[in-house]
Amino acid sequence: MREKQKVCKRNLNPARGASTRLMAAVFAMIGSATGVVSPPVMSAEVEEIVVTAQRRAQSIQDIPYNISAYGDDDLQSARAFDIGDVARLVPGLDFKDQGPSPRSSRNTFILRGINANDGRLIFGTDVSSGAVSMYFDDAPLFFPMVMKDIERVEVLRGPQGTLYGSGSLGGTIRFIPKEANLGEFEFEASSHIDTMSESDDLNYGADFMFNVPIAENTLALRLVGSFEESGGFVDGIGLVQFDSDGQPTQSVSGDLSSGYVRAPKEDTNSGESRMIRAAINWAPSDTVDVQLSYTNQETEVDDFAGVNPGFDGGLVDASLATFPGSFFSNANACNGGLAFSADFFTPTQNCLGQGGSTLYANGGVTIPDAGDFEHTMFVKSAGESTADVFSADIGIDLGFATLTSSTSHSEVSFENTPDFTGFDLPTRAPGGSSVATFNSFYPRAVGVTSSVDETERFTQELRLTSNGVNKFDYVIGIYYEDRESNGDTLTRQPGLSEFDETVNVANLGFQRGKNNTLHRDVTFSEVREFKFEDLAFFGELTWHVNDKWQITGGVRAFEQEFSHEFE
């Protein structure tokens, strides 16, 4: 039975990761130990929670490991509706919450202080397994999941490679949805409308659950759906205005060397999500259990939930990459009314604006100080994600043990438009000058970026788990994963080519700017392909010495191959 349980075009040679083989053994002697029970939220009584952390149904009180588990009532009482909310409940668990639609598919969970992923990156995907693995039912994957109709959440701390196919160093987080009920017709529906501070918009949503037995005690179908509209609470005080041609509006009409026109906007990060899940529970006999499920989720946000409180406003001169508080502002900035010279080191060029503080007479714009819920991005970082997950779990009771097959296939895509201005301008080029020198000292530079990543993953796990109460308990298994991710990123600075051709650095006494004339306004492009393949054998054996003592040993052997290709 199933356990209830710039153009700058970069050309890099493909880098292929060498195959890795590793054998690890873990032994533990535990006496009079019990599992760590997370107290039910807002509840006066402690109810028994049955978990499958050790690949068999057990009371959490009988598990001698550091585990936290939260049932459906706990999650509802704590208003934990997405994966980021779980971090509020679990001691020692942290999560870099980027809003309902992250700017990448990177797993940003941190457990026990361990995180192997670079959370600063704004596009791309993880190639190898993360330090903290996430399971949706028995499918190992990460996406910004909406938690609806969840039976429980289990958090296992420490290495889990001897029990789970997708090994992890920091721990494993399992989100276990409810199974279709074979014996009863069920229907639930709810809706909500609420407000939150710092937002002028309403939050509202609706959910439903429909469970119907198709064949008595043999076959049942469960449908779950959800819709959420979230109001924004972040204000974009540095957003710039664009004209009908999609170019930044000139602060002085007809002056190509003039600066930005600010167009601040409140509550920029509104969004919505839609989810539907269909699950089939089929029990063709007393010894065979089949669970099939399909989940589709779509999420859209108008801006990411990033802020920079404490930012001291001031004058921005994009032509010289001059930004308040920026370490790189000294690359070519006006100093004493003079800027760069032909060698970019001896200031001789007169600064004509803002009392000698900007290169061009009308080239500067002042951005105000940023408050607690404000950001100073020039463009909104909108994004959308789509996830399709299919899983099939088959459990066969052999009497002495249960043989389980877990198969999953998922396709997850992310599309976002991060503000890349901070990369295009403050970045220093070889020789000490900023990238502004490559962009013709364009005074309205805005890095408008489009980034798309698609990841397809197939996993197959077979495991054998001993049944009953025995002197020796065991779990042995084999795991295979095949994952491929493709992505591309394109950054444009609208209006750059026109400025380059009309004003350009020749008017300042230098040779023409280096902006590419074949790909107008394009400053950066990248095409990437990641591949990852994992084959693992794992197992764990427990000797119950007596009622109070047990000795557990585990082993995992795996081989991984991965490749990165960038262009």
XYZ file of C-alpha atoms in Angstrom:
567
model
C 0.000 0.000 0.000
C 1.088 3.537 -0.617
C 2.440 5.152 2.520
C -0.104 7.607 3.779
C 1.981 9.537 3.706
C 26.660 44.708 -24.552
C 25.501 44.116 -28.246
C 27.826 42.873 -25.456
C 27.480 39.252 -26.436
C 29.253 36.730 -24.305
C 30.569 33.572 -25.920
C 31.769 31.082 -23.361
C 32.993 27.641 -24.120
C 30.627 25.007 -22.779
C 31.724 23.890 -19.348
C 30.894 20.306 -18.576
C 30.908 19.183 -14.990
C 32.754 15.977 -14.363
C 30.844 12.986 -13.130
C 30.861 12.751 -9.368
C 30.753 9.576 -7.339
C 30.322 9.678 -3.620
C 29.670 7.064 -0.996
C 28.421 8.329 2.349
C 27.524 6.412 5.478
C 25.649 7.688 8.487
C 25.319 5.872 11.792
C 23.354 6.921 14.836
C 22.749 5.405 18.246
C 19.724 6.924 19.905
C 18.356 6.253 23.351
C 15.016 7.331 24.771
C 14.568 9.858 21.985
C 11.390 11.321 20.613
C 10.567 13.475 17.614
C 10.330 17.213 17.948
C 6.643 18.020 17.918
C 5.723 21.453 16.641
C 2.861 22.727 18.788
C -0.362 23.199 16.859
C -0.897 26.877 16.219
C -3.744 28.515 18.165
C -4.734 25.216 19.749
C -5.009 24.227 23.395
C -4.626 20.489 22.778
C -1.790 18.539 21.240
C -3.172 16.043 18.755
C -1.251 13.084 17.422
C 0.273 13.792 14.032
C 1.030 10.847 11.772
C 3.912 11.458 9.383
C 5.832 9.503 6.773
C 9.243 11.048 7.354
C 10.869 7.599 7.582
C 8.931 6.345 4.551
C 6.348 4.589 6.723
C 3.333 5.914 8.626
C 4.344 6.690 12.217
C 3.352 8.967 15.041
C 5.713 11.915 15.181
C 6.287 10.989 18.854
C 7.961 7.752 17.740
C 10.497 9.356 15.411
C 13.872 9.976 17.078
C 14.875 12.768 14.720
C 14.558 16.523 14.514
C 11.301 16.933 12.627
C 8.512 19.488 12.590
C 5.054 18.716 11.223
C 2.014 20.902 10.712
C -1.430 19.599 9.876
C -4.178 21.272 7.889
C -5.780 22.890 10.949
C -2.429 24.356 12.026
C -1.823 25.828 8.584
C -5.305 27.312 8.365
C -5.123 28.823 11.849
C -1.779 30.418 11.040
C -3.050 31.652 7.640
C -0.192 29.862 5.920
C -1.274 29.932 2.282
C 2.015 29.771 0.383
C 5.463 28.273 0.848
C 6.903 31.502 2.226
C 4.427 31.378 5.121
C 5.883 28.060 6.281
C 9.112 29.821 7.269
C 7.113 31.792 9.850
C 6.079 28.565 11.570
C 9.219 26.437 11.520
C 12.105 27.309 13.873
C 15.401 27.540 12.030
C 13.818 27.739 8.564
C 14.380 30.849 6.475
C 13.062 31.743 3.062
C 13.989 34.598 0.758
C 10.501 35.715 -0.163
C 10.510 37.440 -3.553
C 6.742 37.607 -3.756
C 4.306 35.224 -5.438
C 6.329 35.023 -8.652
C 10.080 34.857 -7.977
C 12.465 36.284 -10.544
C 14.041 32.867 -11.002
C 13.417 29.210 -10.259
C 16.072 29.073 -7.574
C 15.159 27.339 -4.338
C 15.786 29.978 -1.651
C 14.995 27.881 1.443
C 17.668 28.010 4.145
C 17.591 25.352 6.876
C 20.134 25.091 9.690
C 21.980 28.019 8.120
C 22.839 26.041 4.973
C 22.134 27.440 1.518
C 24.094 26.461 -1.562
C 22.297 28.785 -3.983
C 23.174 32.349 -4.903
C 20.001 34.268 -4.063
C 21.355 37.447 -5.653
C 20.947 36.132 -9.187
C 17.795 37.289 -10.913
C 17.466 34.770 -13.719
C 18.564 31.257 -14.537
C 17.863 28.010 -12.750
C 19.549 25.648 -10.342
C 21.524 22.958 -12.087
C 22.268 20.541 -9.269
C 20.121 19.771 -6.243
C 19.837 22.521 -3.648
C 20.944 22.383 -0.042
C 17.305 22.047 1.037
C 15.126 19.799 -1.104
C 11.435 20.497 -1.566
C 8.879 17.781 -2.282
C 5.339 18.307 -3.499
C 3.852 14.963 -2.488
C 6.559 12.603 -3.805
C 7.696 14.876 -6.634
C 10.976 16.724 -5.919
C 10.743 20.225 -7.347
C 10.634 23.915 -6.440
C 8.132 26.516 -7.620
C 6.138 29.275 -5.864
C 3.401 26.885 -4.808
C -0.013 27.957 -3.537
C -0.840 25.790 -0.512
C -4.455 24.682 -0.808
C -6.011 21.421 0.408
C -2.744 20.374 2.055
C -2.841 17.427 4.464
C 0.350 18.463 6.240
C 3.811 19.930 5.902
C 6.840 18.013 7.186
C 10.247 19.604 7.777
C 13.176 17.238 8.310
C 16.439 18.789 9.444
C 19.805 17.403 8.515
C 21.018 15.277 5.576
C 18.231 13.120 4.120
C 20.099 11.319 1.372
C 19.635 7.849 2.892
C 15.811 8.093 2.887
C 14.989 10.329 -0.066
C 15.969 10.058 -3.697
C 16.604 13.776 -4.073
C 19.378 14.071 -1.525
C 19.951 17.235 0.452
C 22.537 18.544 2.871
C 20.415 20.895 4.967
C 17.138 19.015 5.090
C 13.892 18.213 3.300
C 10.550 20.008 3.219
C 7.511 17.983 2.160
C 4.168 19.462 1.135
C 1.665 16.582 1.171
C -1.733 17.231 -0.454
C -4.898 15.474 0.631
C -5.837 12.276 -1.181
C -9.167 11.686 -2.843
C -11.611 10.194 -0.334
C -12.884 6.787 -1.494
C -15.866 6.685 0.845
C -17.504 10.112 0.972
C -18.768 12.898 -1.256
C -17.224 16.218 -0.159
C -17.604 19.806 -1.247
C -16.083 22.954 0.169
C -16.043 26.539 -1.074
C -14.826 29.756 0.455
C -14.035 33.332 -0.478
C -12.397 36.261 1.253
C -11.880 39.993 0.937
C -9.373 41.803 3.098
C -7.098 44.813 3.276
C -3.554 45.380 4.445
C -1.541 48.339 5.583
C 0.536 50.247 3.027
C -1.916 49.313 0.264
C -4.883 51.079 -1.257
C -5.992 47.904 -3.034
C -8.141 45.024 -1.821
C -7.009 41.424 -1.567
C -9.620 38.873 -2.563
C -9.868 35.273 -3.593
C -11.951 32.128 -3.803
C -11.289 28.393 -3.318
C -13.207 25.190 -3.921
C -12.770 21.482 -3.304
C -14.912 18.787 -4.866
C -14.476 15.102 -3.936
C -16.607 12.370 -5.485
C -16.357 8.559 -5.126
C -16.697 7.018 -8.568
C -16.646 3.359 -7.517
C -17.367 2.575 -3.883
C -14.153 2.091 -1.886
C -12.248 1.634 -5.147
C -12.014 4.835 -7.170
C -12.410 8.527 -6.302
C -11.721 11.906 -7.891
C -10.757 15.098 -6.059
C -10.679 18.551 -7.702
C -9.191 21.615 -6.028
C -9.166 25.144 -7.400
C -8.004 28.532 -6.187
C -7.878 32.142 -7.345
C -6.102 34.977 -5.527
C -5.816 38.671 -6.342
C -3.222 40.462 -4.225
C -2.992 44.208 -3.835
C 0.347 45.934 -4.102
C 2.062 47.511 -1.120
C 5.365 48.753 -2.606
C 5.693 52.225 -4.141
C 8.060 52.838 -7.057
C 9.370 56.357 -6.442
C 12.101 56.170 -9.110
C 10.054 54.871 -12.051
C 10.631 56.798 -15.275
C 8.128 57.813 -17.920
C 8.178 56.323 -21.433
C 6.827 57.959 -24.592
C 4.615 56.400 -27.264
C 7.699 54.926 -28.987
C 8.749 53.117 -25.830
C 11.690 55.438 -25.138
C 12.321 57.295 -21.864
C 10.649 60.689 -22.093
C 13.042 63.617 -22.463
C 12.916 66.027 -19.519
C 13.335 68.843 -22.041
C 11.423 68.179 -25.243
C 13.693 68.059 -28.288
C 16.880 67.806 -26.227
C 18.312 64.307 -26.747
C 20.902 64.945 -24.049
C 18.305 65.717 -21.378
C 17.566 63.365 -18.492
C 14.605 61.330 -17.263
C 11.072 62.339 -16.362
C 10.040 60.575 -13.170
C 6.669 58.821 -13.059
C 6.310 57.442 -9.522
C 3.553 54.934 -8.877
C 2.014 53.502 -5.725
C 1.262 49.839 -4.978
C 3.260 48.523 -7.927
C 3.538 44.865 -6.903
C -0.054 43.707 -7.287
C -0.529 40.199 -8.642
C -2.780 37.215 -9.102
C -2.505 33.443 -9.032
C -4.665 30.594 -10.316
C -4.342 26.931 -9.367
C -6.221 23.755 -10.196
C -5.362 20.222 -9.105
C -6.984 16.919 -10.026
C -6.213 13.776 -8.002
C -7.347 10.189 -8.513
C -7.237 7.549 -5.786
C -7.576 3.998 -7.139
C -7.471 0.906 -4.925
C -7.954 -2.053 -7.290
C -7.262 -4.536 -4.462
C -6.389 -4.685 -0.784
C -2.684 -4.787 -1.618
C -2.412 -2.250 -4.426
C -2.828 1.508 -4.157
C -2.524 3.977 -7.061
C -2.407 7.761 -6.732
C -2.449 9.987 -9.807
C -2.389 13.782 -9.737
C -2.036 16.753 -12.033
C -1.454 20.333 -10.881
C -1.456 23.514 -12.935
C -0.579 26.877 -11.435
C -0.202 30.281 -13.080
C 1.061 33.400 -11.336
C 1.428 36.984 -12.537
C 2.858 40.006 -10.729
C 3.235 43.617 -11.871
C 6.424 44.203 -9.878
C 8.566 42.241 -7.444
C 8.298 42.910 -3.726
C 11.719 44.501 -3.355
C 12.420 47.702 -1.424
C 15.490 49.724 -0.469
C 14.550 51.605 2.702
C 17.111 54.064 3.976
C 18.251 54.984 0.465
C 19.452 58.581 0.576
C 18.035 60.294 -2.465
C 19.939 62.700 -4.609
C 21.069 63.573 -8.070
C 21.236 60.875 -10.749
C 23.336 61.443 -13.867
C 23.084 58.296 -15.950
C 25.443 59.683 -18.588
C 28.281 59.331 -16.059
C 26.807 56.458 -14.014
C 26.441 58.794 -11.046
C 24.016 57.405 -8.443
C 23.607 58.450 -4.798
C 25.537 56.131 -2.508
C 26.927 54.010 -5.347
C 30.476 52.723 -4.930
C 30.942 53.037 -8.673
C 29.831 56.655 -8.961
C 33.439 57.855 -8.938
C 34.316 56.075 -12.192
C 33.698 59.097 -14.434
C 31.639 61.437 -12.236
C 31.874 65.209 -12.305
C 34.367 66.454 -9.768
C 34.814 70.194 -9.292
C 32.858 70.836 -12.487
C 35.056 68.549 -14.592
C 34.585 64.972 -15.791
C 36.706 62.507 -17.765
C 39.195 63.209 -20.522
C 40.290 61.107 -23.475
C 42.226 58.789 -21.155
C 39.232 58.647 -18.738
C 41.514 59.459 -15.808
C 42.460 63.160 -16.030
C 39.262 65.252 -15.677
C 39.160 67.948 -18.372
C 35.590 67.778 -19.734
C 33.329 70.578 -18.504
C 30.188 69.486 -16.685
C 27.402 71.730 -17.953
C 24.411 71.016 -15.702
C 23.286 71.308 -12.101
C 26.044 73.738 -11.168
C 28.747 71.527 -12.615
C 27.320 68.255 -11.276
C 26.042 66.690 -14.516
C 27.711 66.195 -17.872
C 24.889 67.665 -19.963
C 23.013 70.893 -19.213
C 19.702 69.089 -18.684
C 21.026 65.606 -17.963
C 20.212 65.104 -14.276
C 17.181 64.027 -12.283
C 16.703 64.017 -8.523
C 15.293 60.937 -6.790
C 13.825 61.417 -3.284
C 14.759 59.451 -0.183
C 13.236 55.959 -0.048
C 10.937 54.907 2.789
C 10.231 51.482 4.285
C 7.964 50.300 1.460
C 9.533 52.094 -1.490
C 12.027 51.206 -4.198
C 14.003 53.353 -6.623
C 14.003 51.092 -9.675
C 13.610 52.841 -13.041
C 11.229 50.197 -14.443
C 8.932 47.679 -12.796
C 10.157 44.082 -12.567
C 7.050 42.293 -13.724
C 6.947 38.505 -13.902
C 4.837 35.461 -14.532
C 5.292 31.766 -13.921
C 3.530 28.591 -14.992
C 3.910 25.142 -13.463
C 2.508 21.828 -14.708
C 3.181 18.836 -12.480
C 2.084 15.243 -13.083
C 2.808 12.474 -10.598
C 1.986 8.780 -10.325
C 2.557 6.762 -7.139
C 1.956 3.027 -7.033
C 2.235 1.044 -3.808
C 2.164 -2.767 -3.621
C 1.929 -4.527 -0.257
C 4.142 -7.613 -0.456
C 3.421 -8.614 3.127
C 6.931 -8.364 4.503
C 7.476 -4.989 2.797
C 5.878 -2.358 0.581
C 7.222 -1.717 -2.916
C 6.602 1.866 -4.056
C 7.087 3.468 -7.445
C 7.025 7.286 -7.588
C 7.096 8.944 -11.006
C 6.851 12.643 -11.741
C 7.115 14.941 -14.719
C 7.076 18.705 -14.402
C 7.399 21.733 -16.636
C 8.028 25.064 -14.932
C 8.528 28.353 -16.764
C 9.430 31.830 -15.517
C 9.272 35.042 -17.517
C 10.319 38.322 -15.932
C 11.439 41.840 -16.791
C 14.033 42.858 -14.187
C 15.464 46.370 -14.152
C 19.000 45.902 -15.498
C 20.027 49.556 -15.332
C 22.173 48.891 -12.297
C 24.171 46.343 -14.291
C 24.540 48.396 -17.460
C 25.830 51.543 -15.759
C 27.665 51.128 -12.436
C 29.584 48.042 -13.584
C 33.238 48.868 -14.103
C 34.935 47.949 -17.324
C 38.640 47.028 -17.630
C 40.775 50.105 -17.089
C 38.640 51.595 -14.346
C 35.963 53.367 -16.402
C 32.298 52.440 -16.072
C 30.203 50.756 -18.732
C 28.708 54.204 -19.369
C 31.697 54.758 -21.662
C 30.472 51.922 -23.896
C 26.956 53.360 -23.965
C 27.949 56.763 -25.335
C 27.274 58.520 -22.024
C 23.560 58.213 -22.695
C 21.665 60.364 -20.132
C 18.403 58.363 -20.148
C 19.843 54.879 -19.889
C 17.261 52.339 -18.662
C 18.083 48.633 -18.831
C 14.790 47.128 -20.025
C 15.283 43.377 -19.801
C 13.284 40.337 -20.857
C 14.298 36.993 -19.380
C 12.674 33.595 -19.958
C 13.580 30.254 -18.357
C 11.889 26.896 -18.913
C 12.730 23.772 -16.939
C 11.545 20.237 -17.696
C 12.182 17.503 -15.153
C 11.514 13.761 -14.998
C 12.060 11.723 -11.829
C 11.628 8.048 -11.050
C 12.070 6.452 -7.651
C 11.675 2.814 -6.598
C 11.935 1.855 -2.951
C 11.271 -1.109 -0.693
C 10.157 -0.393 2.880
C 9.788 -3.059 5.552
C 6.335 -3.552 7.111
C 5.234 -4.185 10.669
C 7.133 -4.143 13.952
C 10.476 -5.868 13.500
C 13.834 -6.180 15.151
C 15.241 -4.661 11.988
C 13.561 -2.025 9.812
C 14.897 -1.022 6.419
C 14.382 1.265 3.451
C 16.251 0.681 0.196
C 15.746 2.529 -3.066
C 16.980 3.756 -6.413
C 16.418 7.233 -7.808
C 16.831 8.754 -11.264
C 16.406 12.369 -12.361
C 16.746 13.981 -15.775
C 16.443 17.762 -15.918
C 16.943 20.305 -18.678
C 16.588 24.073 -18.516
C 16.746 26.590 -21.331
C 16.722 30.344 -21.017
C 17.490 33.583 -22.762
C 17.961 37.172 -21.635
C 17.941 40.345 -23.714
C 18.624 43.850 -22.376
C 17.817 47.019 -24.306
C 18.321 50.709 -23.609
C 15.500 52.336 -25.576
C 16.714 55.419 -27.451
C 20.411 54.605 -27.098
C 21.058 54.114 -30.823
C 19.337 57.368 -31.770
C 21.363 59.250 -29.188
C 24.555 57.523 -30.318
C 23.974 58.475 -33.952
C 22.868 62.050 -33.242
C 24.904 63.259 -30.282
C 27.458 60.526 -29.511
C 30.844 61.014 -27.953
C 32.310 62.519 -31.137
C 30.751 65.812 -30.085
C 32.756 65.530 -26.868
C 36.054 65.106 -28.655
C 36.192 61.296 -28.743
C 35.709 58.647 -31.346
C 32.203 57.400 -31.938
C 30.544 55.351 -29.197
C 30.711 51.580 -29.198
C 26.987 50.820 -29.301
C 26.259 48.035 -31.791
C 24.536 49.391 -34.916
C 23.207 46.025 -36.111
C 21.171 45.354 -32.958
C 19.706 48.723 -32.137
C 19.512 49.640 -28.460
C 20.692 46.164 -27.403
C 23.390 46.166 -24.716
C 23.388 42.569 -23.484
C 22.176 39.169 -24.656
C 22.577 35.657 -23.328
C 21.321 32.228 -24.304
C 21.848 29.431 -21.795
C 21.223 25.711 -21.521
C 21.616 23.658 -18.349
C 21.416 19.877 -18.124
C 21.506 17.713 -15.033
C 21.284 13.942 -14.581
C 21.332 12.097 -11.278
C 21.377 8.377 -10.463
C 21.384 7.380 -6.804
C 21.160 4.258 -4.664
C 20.194 4.787 -1.047
C 19.176 2.837 2.001
C 18.803 2.844 5.750
C 18.799 0.010 8.319
C 17.576 0.348 11.919
C 18.245 -2.198 14.682
C 15.824 -1.896 17.588
C 18.077 -3.045 20.395
C 15.289 -2.718 22.966
C 12.338 -0.464 23.728
C 14.604 2.500 24.424
C 17.606 2.047 22.172
C 18.077 1.733 18.444
C 21.025 1.884 16.069
C 20.552 3.279 12.553
C 22.969 3.177 9.636
C 22.481 4.692 6.213
C 24.294 4.770 2.891
C 23.939 6.695 -0.339
C 25.906 6.296 -3.562
C 25.254 8.562 -6.497
C 26.561 9.697 -9.838
C 25.726 13.129 -11.252
C 26.445 14.682 -14.625
C 25.751 18.284 -15.500
C 26.625 20.773 -18.186
C 26.323 24.549 -18.623
C 26.368 26.261 -21.973
C 26.267 30.034 -22.378
C 26.306 32.204 -25.467
